[in-house]
CSV table of C-alpha atoms in Angstrom, one decimal:
chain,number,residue,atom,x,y,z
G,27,UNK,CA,130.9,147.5,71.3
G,28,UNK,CA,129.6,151.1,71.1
G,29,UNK,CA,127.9,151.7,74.5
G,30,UNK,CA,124.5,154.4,74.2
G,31,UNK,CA,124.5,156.8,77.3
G,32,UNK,CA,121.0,158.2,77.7
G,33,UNK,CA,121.6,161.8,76.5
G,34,UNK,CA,119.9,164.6,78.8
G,35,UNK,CA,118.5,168.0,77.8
G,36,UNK,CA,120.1,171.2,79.3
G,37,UNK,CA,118.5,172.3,82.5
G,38,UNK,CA,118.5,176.2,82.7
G,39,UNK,CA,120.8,177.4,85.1
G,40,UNK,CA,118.6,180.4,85.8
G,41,UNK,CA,115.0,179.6,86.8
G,42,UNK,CA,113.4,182.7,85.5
G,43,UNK,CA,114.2,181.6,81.7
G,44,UNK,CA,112.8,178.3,82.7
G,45,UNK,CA,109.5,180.0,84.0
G,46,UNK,CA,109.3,181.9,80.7
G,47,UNK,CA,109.8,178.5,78.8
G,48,UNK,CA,106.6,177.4,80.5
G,49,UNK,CA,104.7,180.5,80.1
G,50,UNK,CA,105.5,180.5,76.3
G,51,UNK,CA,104.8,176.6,75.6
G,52,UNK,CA,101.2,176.8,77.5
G,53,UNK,CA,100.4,179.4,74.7
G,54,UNK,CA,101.0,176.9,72.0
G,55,UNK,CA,99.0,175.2,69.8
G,56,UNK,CA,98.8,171.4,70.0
G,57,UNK,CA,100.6,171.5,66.1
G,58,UNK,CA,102.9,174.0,67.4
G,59,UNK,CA,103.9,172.0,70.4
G,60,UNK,CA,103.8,169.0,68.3
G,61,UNK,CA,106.8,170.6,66.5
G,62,UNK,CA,108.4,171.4,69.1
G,63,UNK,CA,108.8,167.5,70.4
G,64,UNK,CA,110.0,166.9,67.1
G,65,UNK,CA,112.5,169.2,66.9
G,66,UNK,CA,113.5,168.0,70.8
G,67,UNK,CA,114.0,164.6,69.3
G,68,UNK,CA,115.7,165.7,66.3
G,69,UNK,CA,118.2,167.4,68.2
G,70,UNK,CA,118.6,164.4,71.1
G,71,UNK,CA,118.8,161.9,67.5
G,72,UNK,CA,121.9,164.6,66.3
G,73,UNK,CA,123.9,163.8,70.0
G,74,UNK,CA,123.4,160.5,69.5
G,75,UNK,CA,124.5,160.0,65.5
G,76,UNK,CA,127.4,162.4,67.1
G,77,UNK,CA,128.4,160.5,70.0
G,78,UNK,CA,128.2,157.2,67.8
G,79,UNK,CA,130.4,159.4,65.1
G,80,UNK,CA,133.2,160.1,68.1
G,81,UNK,CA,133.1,156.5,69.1
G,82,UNK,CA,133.4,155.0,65.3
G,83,UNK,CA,136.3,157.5,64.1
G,84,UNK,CA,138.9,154.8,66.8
G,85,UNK,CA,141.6,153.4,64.8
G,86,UNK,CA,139.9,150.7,62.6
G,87,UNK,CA,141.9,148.1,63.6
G,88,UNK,CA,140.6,148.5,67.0
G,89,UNK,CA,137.3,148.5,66.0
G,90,UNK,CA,136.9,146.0,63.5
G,91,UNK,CA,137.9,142.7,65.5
G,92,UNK,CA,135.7,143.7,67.9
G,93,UNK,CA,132.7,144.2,66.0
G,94,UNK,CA,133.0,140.3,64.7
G,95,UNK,CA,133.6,139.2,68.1
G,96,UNK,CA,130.8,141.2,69.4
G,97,UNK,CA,128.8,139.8,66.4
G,98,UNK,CA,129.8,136.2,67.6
G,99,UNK,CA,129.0,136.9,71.6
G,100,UNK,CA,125.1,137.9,70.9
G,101,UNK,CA,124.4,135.0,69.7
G,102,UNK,CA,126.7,132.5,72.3
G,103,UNK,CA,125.2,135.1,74.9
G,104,UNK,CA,121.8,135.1,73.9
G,105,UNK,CA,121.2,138.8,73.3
G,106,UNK,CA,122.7,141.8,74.1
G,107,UNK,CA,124.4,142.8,77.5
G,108,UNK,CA,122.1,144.9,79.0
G,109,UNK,CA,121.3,144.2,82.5
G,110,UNK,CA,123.9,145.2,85.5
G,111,UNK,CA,124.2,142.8,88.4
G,112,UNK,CA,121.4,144.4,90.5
G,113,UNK,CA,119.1,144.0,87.7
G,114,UNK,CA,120.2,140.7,86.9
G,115,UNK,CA,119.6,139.4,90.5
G,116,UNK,CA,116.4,141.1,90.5
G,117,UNK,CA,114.9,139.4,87.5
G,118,UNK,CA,116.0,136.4,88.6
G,119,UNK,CA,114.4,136.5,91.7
G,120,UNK,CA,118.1,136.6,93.9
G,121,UNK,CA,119.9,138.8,96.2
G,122,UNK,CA,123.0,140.8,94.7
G,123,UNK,CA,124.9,138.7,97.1
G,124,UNK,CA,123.5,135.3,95.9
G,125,UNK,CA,124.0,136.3,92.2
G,126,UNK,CA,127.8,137.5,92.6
G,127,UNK,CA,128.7,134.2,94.2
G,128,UNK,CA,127.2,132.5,91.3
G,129,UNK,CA,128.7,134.3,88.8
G,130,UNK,CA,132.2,133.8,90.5
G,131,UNK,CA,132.0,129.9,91.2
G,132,UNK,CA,131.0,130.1,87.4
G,133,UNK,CA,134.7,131.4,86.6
G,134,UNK,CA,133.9,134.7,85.4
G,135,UNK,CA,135.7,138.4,85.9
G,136,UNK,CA,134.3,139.9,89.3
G,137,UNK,CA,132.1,142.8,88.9
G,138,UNK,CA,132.1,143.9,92.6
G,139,UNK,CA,133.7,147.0,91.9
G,140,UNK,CA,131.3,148.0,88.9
G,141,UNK,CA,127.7,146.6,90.1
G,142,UNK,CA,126.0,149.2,87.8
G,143,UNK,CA,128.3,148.0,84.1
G,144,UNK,CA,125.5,146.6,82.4
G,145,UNK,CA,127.3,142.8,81.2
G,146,UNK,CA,124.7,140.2,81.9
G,147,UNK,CA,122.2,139.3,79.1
G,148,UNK,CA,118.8,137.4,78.8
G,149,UNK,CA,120.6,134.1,78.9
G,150,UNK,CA,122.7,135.2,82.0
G,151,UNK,CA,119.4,135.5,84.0
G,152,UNK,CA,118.1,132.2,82.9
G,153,UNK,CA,121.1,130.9,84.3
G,154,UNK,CA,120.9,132.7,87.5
G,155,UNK,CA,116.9,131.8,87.5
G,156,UNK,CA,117.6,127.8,87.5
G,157,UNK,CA,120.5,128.4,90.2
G,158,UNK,CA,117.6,130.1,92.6
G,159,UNK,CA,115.2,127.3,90.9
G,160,UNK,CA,117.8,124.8,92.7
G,161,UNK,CA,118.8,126.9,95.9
G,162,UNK,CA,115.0,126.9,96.9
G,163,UNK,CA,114.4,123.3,96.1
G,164,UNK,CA,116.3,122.4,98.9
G,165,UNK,CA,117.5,119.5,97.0
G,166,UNK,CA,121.5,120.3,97.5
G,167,UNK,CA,123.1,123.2,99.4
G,168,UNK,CA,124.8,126.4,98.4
G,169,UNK,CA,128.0,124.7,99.0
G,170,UNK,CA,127.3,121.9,96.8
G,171,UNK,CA,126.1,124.1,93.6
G,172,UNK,CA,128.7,126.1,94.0
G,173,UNK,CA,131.3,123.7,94.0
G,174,UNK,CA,129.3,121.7,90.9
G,175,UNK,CA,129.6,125.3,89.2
G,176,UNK,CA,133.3,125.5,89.9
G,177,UNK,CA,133.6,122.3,88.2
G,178,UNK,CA,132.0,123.0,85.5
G,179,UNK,CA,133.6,126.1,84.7
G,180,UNK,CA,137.0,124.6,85.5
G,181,UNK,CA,136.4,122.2,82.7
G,182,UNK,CA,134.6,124.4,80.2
G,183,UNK,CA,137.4,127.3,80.5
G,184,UNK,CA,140.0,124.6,79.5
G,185,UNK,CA,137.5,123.2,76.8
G,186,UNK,CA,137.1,125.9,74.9
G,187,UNK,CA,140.7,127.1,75.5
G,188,UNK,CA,141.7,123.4,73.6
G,189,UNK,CA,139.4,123.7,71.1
G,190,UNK,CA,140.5,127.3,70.0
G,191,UNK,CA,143.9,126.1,69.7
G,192,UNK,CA,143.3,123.4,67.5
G,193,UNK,CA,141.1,125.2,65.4
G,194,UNK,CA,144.5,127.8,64.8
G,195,UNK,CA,146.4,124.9,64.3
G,196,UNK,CA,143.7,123.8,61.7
G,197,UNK,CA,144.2,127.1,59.9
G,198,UNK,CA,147.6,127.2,60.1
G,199,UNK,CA,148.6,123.5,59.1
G,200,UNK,CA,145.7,123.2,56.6
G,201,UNK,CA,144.9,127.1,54.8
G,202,UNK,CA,148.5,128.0,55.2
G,203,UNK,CA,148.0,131.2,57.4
G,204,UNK,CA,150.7,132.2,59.4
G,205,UNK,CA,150.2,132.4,63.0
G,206,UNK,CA,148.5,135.8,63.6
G,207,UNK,CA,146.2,135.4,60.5
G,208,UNK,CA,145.0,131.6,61.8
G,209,UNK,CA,144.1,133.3,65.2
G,210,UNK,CA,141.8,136.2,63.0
G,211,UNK,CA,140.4,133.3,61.1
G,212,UNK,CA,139.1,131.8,64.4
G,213,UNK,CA,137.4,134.9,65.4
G,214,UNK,CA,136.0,135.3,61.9
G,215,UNK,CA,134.4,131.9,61.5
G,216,UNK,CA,133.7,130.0,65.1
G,217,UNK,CA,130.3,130.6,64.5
G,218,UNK,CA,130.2,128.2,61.8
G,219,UNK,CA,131.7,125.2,64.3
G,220,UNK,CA,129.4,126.3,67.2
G,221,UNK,CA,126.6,123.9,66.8
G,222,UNK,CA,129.1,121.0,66.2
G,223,UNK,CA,131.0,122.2,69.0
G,224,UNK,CA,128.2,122.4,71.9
G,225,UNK,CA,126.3,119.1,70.7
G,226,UNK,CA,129.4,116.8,70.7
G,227,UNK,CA,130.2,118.2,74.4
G,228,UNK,CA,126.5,117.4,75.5
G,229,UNK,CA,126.9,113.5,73.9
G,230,UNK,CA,130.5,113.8,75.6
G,231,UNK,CA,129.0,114.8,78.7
G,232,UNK,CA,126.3,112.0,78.8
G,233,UNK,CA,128.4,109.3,77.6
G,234,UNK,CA,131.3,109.9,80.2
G,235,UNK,CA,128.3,110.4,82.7
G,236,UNK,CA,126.9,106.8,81.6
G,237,UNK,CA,130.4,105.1,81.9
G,238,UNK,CA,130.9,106.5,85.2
G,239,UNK,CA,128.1,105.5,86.6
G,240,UNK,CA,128.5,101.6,85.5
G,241,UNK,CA,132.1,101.6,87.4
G,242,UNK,CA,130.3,102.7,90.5
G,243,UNK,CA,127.3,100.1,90.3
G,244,UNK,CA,130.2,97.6,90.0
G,245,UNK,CA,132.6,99.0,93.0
G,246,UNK,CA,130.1,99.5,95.0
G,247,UNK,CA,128.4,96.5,94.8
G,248,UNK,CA,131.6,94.3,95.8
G,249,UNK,CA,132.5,96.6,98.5
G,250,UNK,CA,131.7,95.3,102.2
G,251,UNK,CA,129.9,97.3,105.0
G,252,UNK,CA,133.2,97.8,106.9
G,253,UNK,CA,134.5,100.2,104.1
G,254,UNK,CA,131.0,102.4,103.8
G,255,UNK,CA,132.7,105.1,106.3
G,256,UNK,CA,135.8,104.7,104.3
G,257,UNK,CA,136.0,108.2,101.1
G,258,UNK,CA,139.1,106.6,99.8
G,259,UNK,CA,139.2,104.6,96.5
G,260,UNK,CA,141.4,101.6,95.5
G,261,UNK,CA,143.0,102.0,92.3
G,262,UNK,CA,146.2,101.4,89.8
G,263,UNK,CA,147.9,105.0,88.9
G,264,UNK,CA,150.5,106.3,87.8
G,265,UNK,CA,152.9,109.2,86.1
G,266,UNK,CA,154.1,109.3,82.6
G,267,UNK,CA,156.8,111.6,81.9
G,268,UNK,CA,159.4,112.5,79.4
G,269,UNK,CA,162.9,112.7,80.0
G,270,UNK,CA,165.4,115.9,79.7
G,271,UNK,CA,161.8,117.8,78.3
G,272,UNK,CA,163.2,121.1,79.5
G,273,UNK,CA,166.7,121.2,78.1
G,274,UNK,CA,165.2,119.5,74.4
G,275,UNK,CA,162.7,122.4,74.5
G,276,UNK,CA,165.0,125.2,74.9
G,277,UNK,CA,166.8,123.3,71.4
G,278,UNK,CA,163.4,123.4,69.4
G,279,UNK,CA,162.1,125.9,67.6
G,280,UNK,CA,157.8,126.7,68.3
G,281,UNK,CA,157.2,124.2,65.1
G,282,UNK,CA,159.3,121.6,66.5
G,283,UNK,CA,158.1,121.8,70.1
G,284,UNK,CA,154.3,122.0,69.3
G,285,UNK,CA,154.7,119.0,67.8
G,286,UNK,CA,156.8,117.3,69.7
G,287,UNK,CA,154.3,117.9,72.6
G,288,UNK,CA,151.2,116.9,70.3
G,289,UNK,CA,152.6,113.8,69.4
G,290,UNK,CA,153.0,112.9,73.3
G,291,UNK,CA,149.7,113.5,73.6
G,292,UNK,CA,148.4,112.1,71.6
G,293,UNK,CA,149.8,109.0,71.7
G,294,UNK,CA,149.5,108.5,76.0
G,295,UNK,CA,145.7,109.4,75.4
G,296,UNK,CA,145.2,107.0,72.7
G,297,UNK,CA,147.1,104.1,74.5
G,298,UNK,CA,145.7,105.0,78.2
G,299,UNK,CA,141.3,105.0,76.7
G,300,UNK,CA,142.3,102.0,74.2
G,301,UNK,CA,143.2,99.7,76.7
G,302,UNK,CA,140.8,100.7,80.0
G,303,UNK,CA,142.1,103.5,81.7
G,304,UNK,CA,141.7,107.3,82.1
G,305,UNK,CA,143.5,110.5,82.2
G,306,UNK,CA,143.5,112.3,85.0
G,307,UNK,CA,145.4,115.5,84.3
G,308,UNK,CA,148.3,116.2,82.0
G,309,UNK,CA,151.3,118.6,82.1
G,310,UNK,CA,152.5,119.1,78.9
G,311,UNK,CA,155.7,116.1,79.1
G,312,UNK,CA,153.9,114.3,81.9
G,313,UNK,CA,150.7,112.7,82.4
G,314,UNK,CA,148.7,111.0,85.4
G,315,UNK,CA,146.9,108.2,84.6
G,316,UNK,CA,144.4,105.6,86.7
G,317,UNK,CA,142.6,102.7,86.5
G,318,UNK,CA,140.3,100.4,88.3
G,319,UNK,CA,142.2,97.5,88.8
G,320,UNK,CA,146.2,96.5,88.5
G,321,UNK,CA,145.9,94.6,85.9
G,322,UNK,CA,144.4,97.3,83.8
G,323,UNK,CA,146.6,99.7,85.2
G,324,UNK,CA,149.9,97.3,83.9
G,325,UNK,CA,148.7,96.9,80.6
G,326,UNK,CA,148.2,100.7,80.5
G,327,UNK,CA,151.3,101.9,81.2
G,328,UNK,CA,153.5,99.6,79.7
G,329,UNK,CA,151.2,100.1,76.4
G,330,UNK,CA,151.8,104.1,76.6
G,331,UNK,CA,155.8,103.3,77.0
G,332,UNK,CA,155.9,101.1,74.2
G,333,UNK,CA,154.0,103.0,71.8
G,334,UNK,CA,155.8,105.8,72.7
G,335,UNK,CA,159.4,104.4,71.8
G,336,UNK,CA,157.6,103.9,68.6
G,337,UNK,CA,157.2,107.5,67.6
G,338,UNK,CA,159.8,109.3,65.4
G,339,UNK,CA,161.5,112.4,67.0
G,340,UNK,CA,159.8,110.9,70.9
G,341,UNK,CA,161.9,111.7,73.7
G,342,UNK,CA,162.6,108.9,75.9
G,343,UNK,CA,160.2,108.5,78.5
G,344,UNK,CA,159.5,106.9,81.8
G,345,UNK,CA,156.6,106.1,84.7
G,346,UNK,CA,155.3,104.6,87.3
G,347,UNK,CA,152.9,102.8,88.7
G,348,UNK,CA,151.6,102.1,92.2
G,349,UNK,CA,148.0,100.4,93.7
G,350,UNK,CA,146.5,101.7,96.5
G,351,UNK,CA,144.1,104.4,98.0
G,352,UNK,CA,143.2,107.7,96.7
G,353,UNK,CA,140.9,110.8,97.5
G,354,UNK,CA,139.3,112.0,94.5
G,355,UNK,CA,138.6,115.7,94.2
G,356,UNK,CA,138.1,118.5,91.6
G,357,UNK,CA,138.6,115.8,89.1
G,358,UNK,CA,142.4,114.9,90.6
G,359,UNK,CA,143.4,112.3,92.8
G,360,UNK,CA,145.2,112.7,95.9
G,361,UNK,CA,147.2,111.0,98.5
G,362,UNK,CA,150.5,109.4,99.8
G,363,UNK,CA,150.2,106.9,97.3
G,364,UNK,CA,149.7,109.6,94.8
G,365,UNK,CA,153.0,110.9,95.9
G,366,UNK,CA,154.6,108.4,96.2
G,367,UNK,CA,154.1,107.3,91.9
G,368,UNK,CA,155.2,111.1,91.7
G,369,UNK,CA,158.7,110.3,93.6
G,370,UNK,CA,159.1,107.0,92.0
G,371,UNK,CA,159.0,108.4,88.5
G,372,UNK,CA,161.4,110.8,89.7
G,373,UNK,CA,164.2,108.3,90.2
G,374,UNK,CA,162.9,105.8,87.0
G,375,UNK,CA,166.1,105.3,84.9
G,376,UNK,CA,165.1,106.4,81.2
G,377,UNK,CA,162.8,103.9,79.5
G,378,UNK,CA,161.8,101.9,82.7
G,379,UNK,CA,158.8,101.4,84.9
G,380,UNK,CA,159.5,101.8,88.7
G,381,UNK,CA,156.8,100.4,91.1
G,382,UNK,CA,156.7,99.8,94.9
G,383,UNK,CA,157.5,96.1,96.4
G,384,UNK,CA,153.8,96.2,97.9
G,385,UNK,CA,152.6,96.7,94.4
G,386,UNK,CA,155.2,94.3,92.9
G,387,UNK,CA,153.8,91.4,95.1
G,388,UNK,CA,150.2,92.0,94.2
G,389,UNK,CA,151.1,91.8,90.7
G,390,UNK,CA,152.7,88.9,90.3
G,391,UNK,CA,149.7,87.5,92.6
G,392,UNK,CA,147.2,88.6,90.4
G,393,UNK,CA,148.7,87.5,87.1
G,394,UNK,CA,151.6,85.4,87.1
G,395,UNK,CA,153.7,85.1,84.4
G,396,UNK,CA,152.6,88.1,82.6
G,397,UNK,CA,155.3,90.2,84.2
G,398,UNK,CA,159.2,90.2,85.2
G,399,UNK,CA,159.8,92.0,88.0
G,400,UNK,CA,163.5,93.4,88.3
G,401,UNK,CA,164.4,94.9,92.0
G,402,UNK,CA,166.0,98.6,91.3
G,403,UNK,CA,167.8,99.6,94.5
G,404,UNK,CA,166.1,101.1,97.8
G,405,UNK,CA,166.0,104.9,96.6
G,406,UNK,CA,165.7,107.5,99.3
G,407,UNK,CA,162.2,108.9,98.3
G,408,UNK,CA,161.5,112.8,99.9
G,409,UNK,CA,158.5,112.4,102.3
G,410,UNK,CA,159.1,108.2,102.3
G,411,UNK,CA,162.7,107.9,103.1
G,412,UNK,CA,164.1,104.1,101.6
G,413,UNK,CA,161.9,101.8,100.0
G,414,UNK,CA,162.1,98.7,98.1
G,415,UNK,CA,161.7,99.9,94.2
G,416,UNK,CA,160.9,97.3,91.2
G,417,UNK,CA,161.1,97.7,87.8
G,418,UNK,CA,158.2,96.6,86.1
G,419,UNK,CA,158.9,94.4,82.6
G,420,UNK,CA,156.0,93.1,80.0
G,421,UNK,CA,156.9,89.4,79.5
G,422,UNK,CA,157.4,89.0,75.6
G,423,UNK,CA,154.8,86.6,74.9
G,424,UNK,CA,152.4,88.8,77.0
């Protein structure tokens, strides 16, 4: 985008010729000084056209992509960019300080070496006005918007990042454009998918927000006074991962290993949601899974491994599940129990779900008959030494 620069008169060097400019222009008539303005302006209008000239004669095809992104960005942005970060944090009623921190926890570039680059816009300030709206409210802490911004950039970086992607894929599987021309078709026409776009993530938002609030009512509600101290969560997890990923990828051409890793997906999200569970983060040939309870948890993943024998081309795959306590945090789980799913997958044979005997004997407690459960050795886990390892089997009629 062509930046403006405010475009000074020359100052005389000598100050004589400068007093005789004065003497001569207090002799003039109100017309003839009138002119004289006008002429001033005409030849500050000339710079201008002229510096606009030098910037437009860059190679078009630097220019071009950037004017229909730039087109794009004043409307997402509301407005143009014209405030720098001490004007931002002015109007919205911040310190510099205050305003910078926001603008980092939000995931954006820092700007602490160029304060004065005019990048914010109208609806950056907004922003910045409900964060000081919430700071003096006193309702959380700094901390604790900062941390909700993080999240919510974290999440909205990836978002958009997914959704660009599919849309080249769209115009590459669908319009028959070849890679570099799909991308240029994004950038010419995301505007057209923005309203779709930021509504379904609001109703996404809400819904998840709704759903997540009902598992709480219900956990906490059955906990007992003796855990209220206690930040850990009991839960059924687990890894899903595919086998020899790294040497098949090296065989497959980008085609073939796009969808290879679509289809993988795919089919562990569709299998995990349909039948209770949730995704907690996935890796491209693994995924980490959790649930509320075991038995949701079992169904889960031996769902995912079933369906995903069932898919033409699938790698074999393998996983694990254990029960137990987590820490939740930036949207992941942690642990030793988390670890401890991570090493038994590890060690899975292809095709098989390992589990811990602790685990074992709670699921056959809490539903018997549903599951054959095969001892598998006594691995030597890193960070657990030996343990007792069981192979997890769906019961046919189950």
């Amino acid at each position: 985008m062509t930046q403006l620069h405010d475009v000074k008169g020359l100052e005389a060097d000598n100050g004589s010729v400068g007093e005789v400019v004065d003497r001569n222009e207090k002799r003039l008539s109100g017309a003839e000084s009138r002119q004289i303005d006008e002429s001033r302006q005409g030849d500050e209008s000339r710079q201008i056209d002229e510096s606009r000239q030098g910037d437009e004669s860059r190679p078009v095809e630097e220019s071009v992509p950037l004017n229909t992104v730039e087109r794009h960005a004043h409307g997402l942005l509301d407005g143009e960019e014209r405030y720098s970060l001490p004007q931002a944090a002015e109007l919205a009623g911040l310190d510099v300080e205050t305003a910078l921190r926001f603008w980092l926890a939000m995931g954006f570039p820092t700007v602490s070496e160029s304060r004065e680059k005019r990048i914010f816009t109208d609806g950056d300030v907004d922003a910045m006005r409900l964060h000081a709206k919430a700071l003096r409210s006193g309702l959380l802490t700094r901390e604790t918007l900062e941390s909700l911004n993080r999240a919510q950039s974290h999440m909205s970086d990836r978002l958009v990042l997914w959704q660009h992607e599919v849309l080249v894929d769209y115009a590459r599987r669908e319009l028959g454009l070849d890679g570099i021309s799909a991308r240029f078709w994004v950038l010419d026409n995301i505007i057209d998918y923005e309203d779709y776009l930021r509504r379904q993530m609001e109703y996404s938002w809400r819904r998840h927000m709704v759903a997540l609030l009902r598992r709480s009512e219900t956990e906490v509600s059955q906990m007992e006074l003796t855990e209220a101290s206690d930040v850990t969560l009991r839960r059924a997890f687990g890894f899903i991962d595919m086998v020899a990923f790294t040497n098949r990828s090296n065989e497959l051409g980008s085609a073939e290993f796009i969808e290879l890793v679509e289809e993988f997906d795919f089919t562990c999200r569709m299998a995990i949601h349909a039948h209770g569970a949730r995704v907690v983060k996935s890796i491209g040939d693994a995924f980490l899974y959790i649930a509320d309870d075991l038995d949701t948890g079992a169904r889960v993943v031996t769902n995912v491994v079933d369906e995903l024998r069932k898919v033409p081309g699938m790698l074999p795959v393998r996983a694990s599940i254990v029960w137990g306590g987590v820490v939740s945090r930036f949207g992941d789980i942690f642990g030793p129990k988390v670890n401890l799913a991570s090493r038994l997958v590890d060690v899975a044979e292809s095709g098989t779900i390992l589990t811990d005997s602790e685990t074992a004997e709670t699921l056959r407690s809490l539903v018997p008959g549903r599951y054959t459960l095969v001892p598998a050795g006594s691995p030597n886990l890193q960070g657990f030494g030996k343990i007792e390892a069981v192979e997890v089997r769906r019961m046919p009629s189950s």
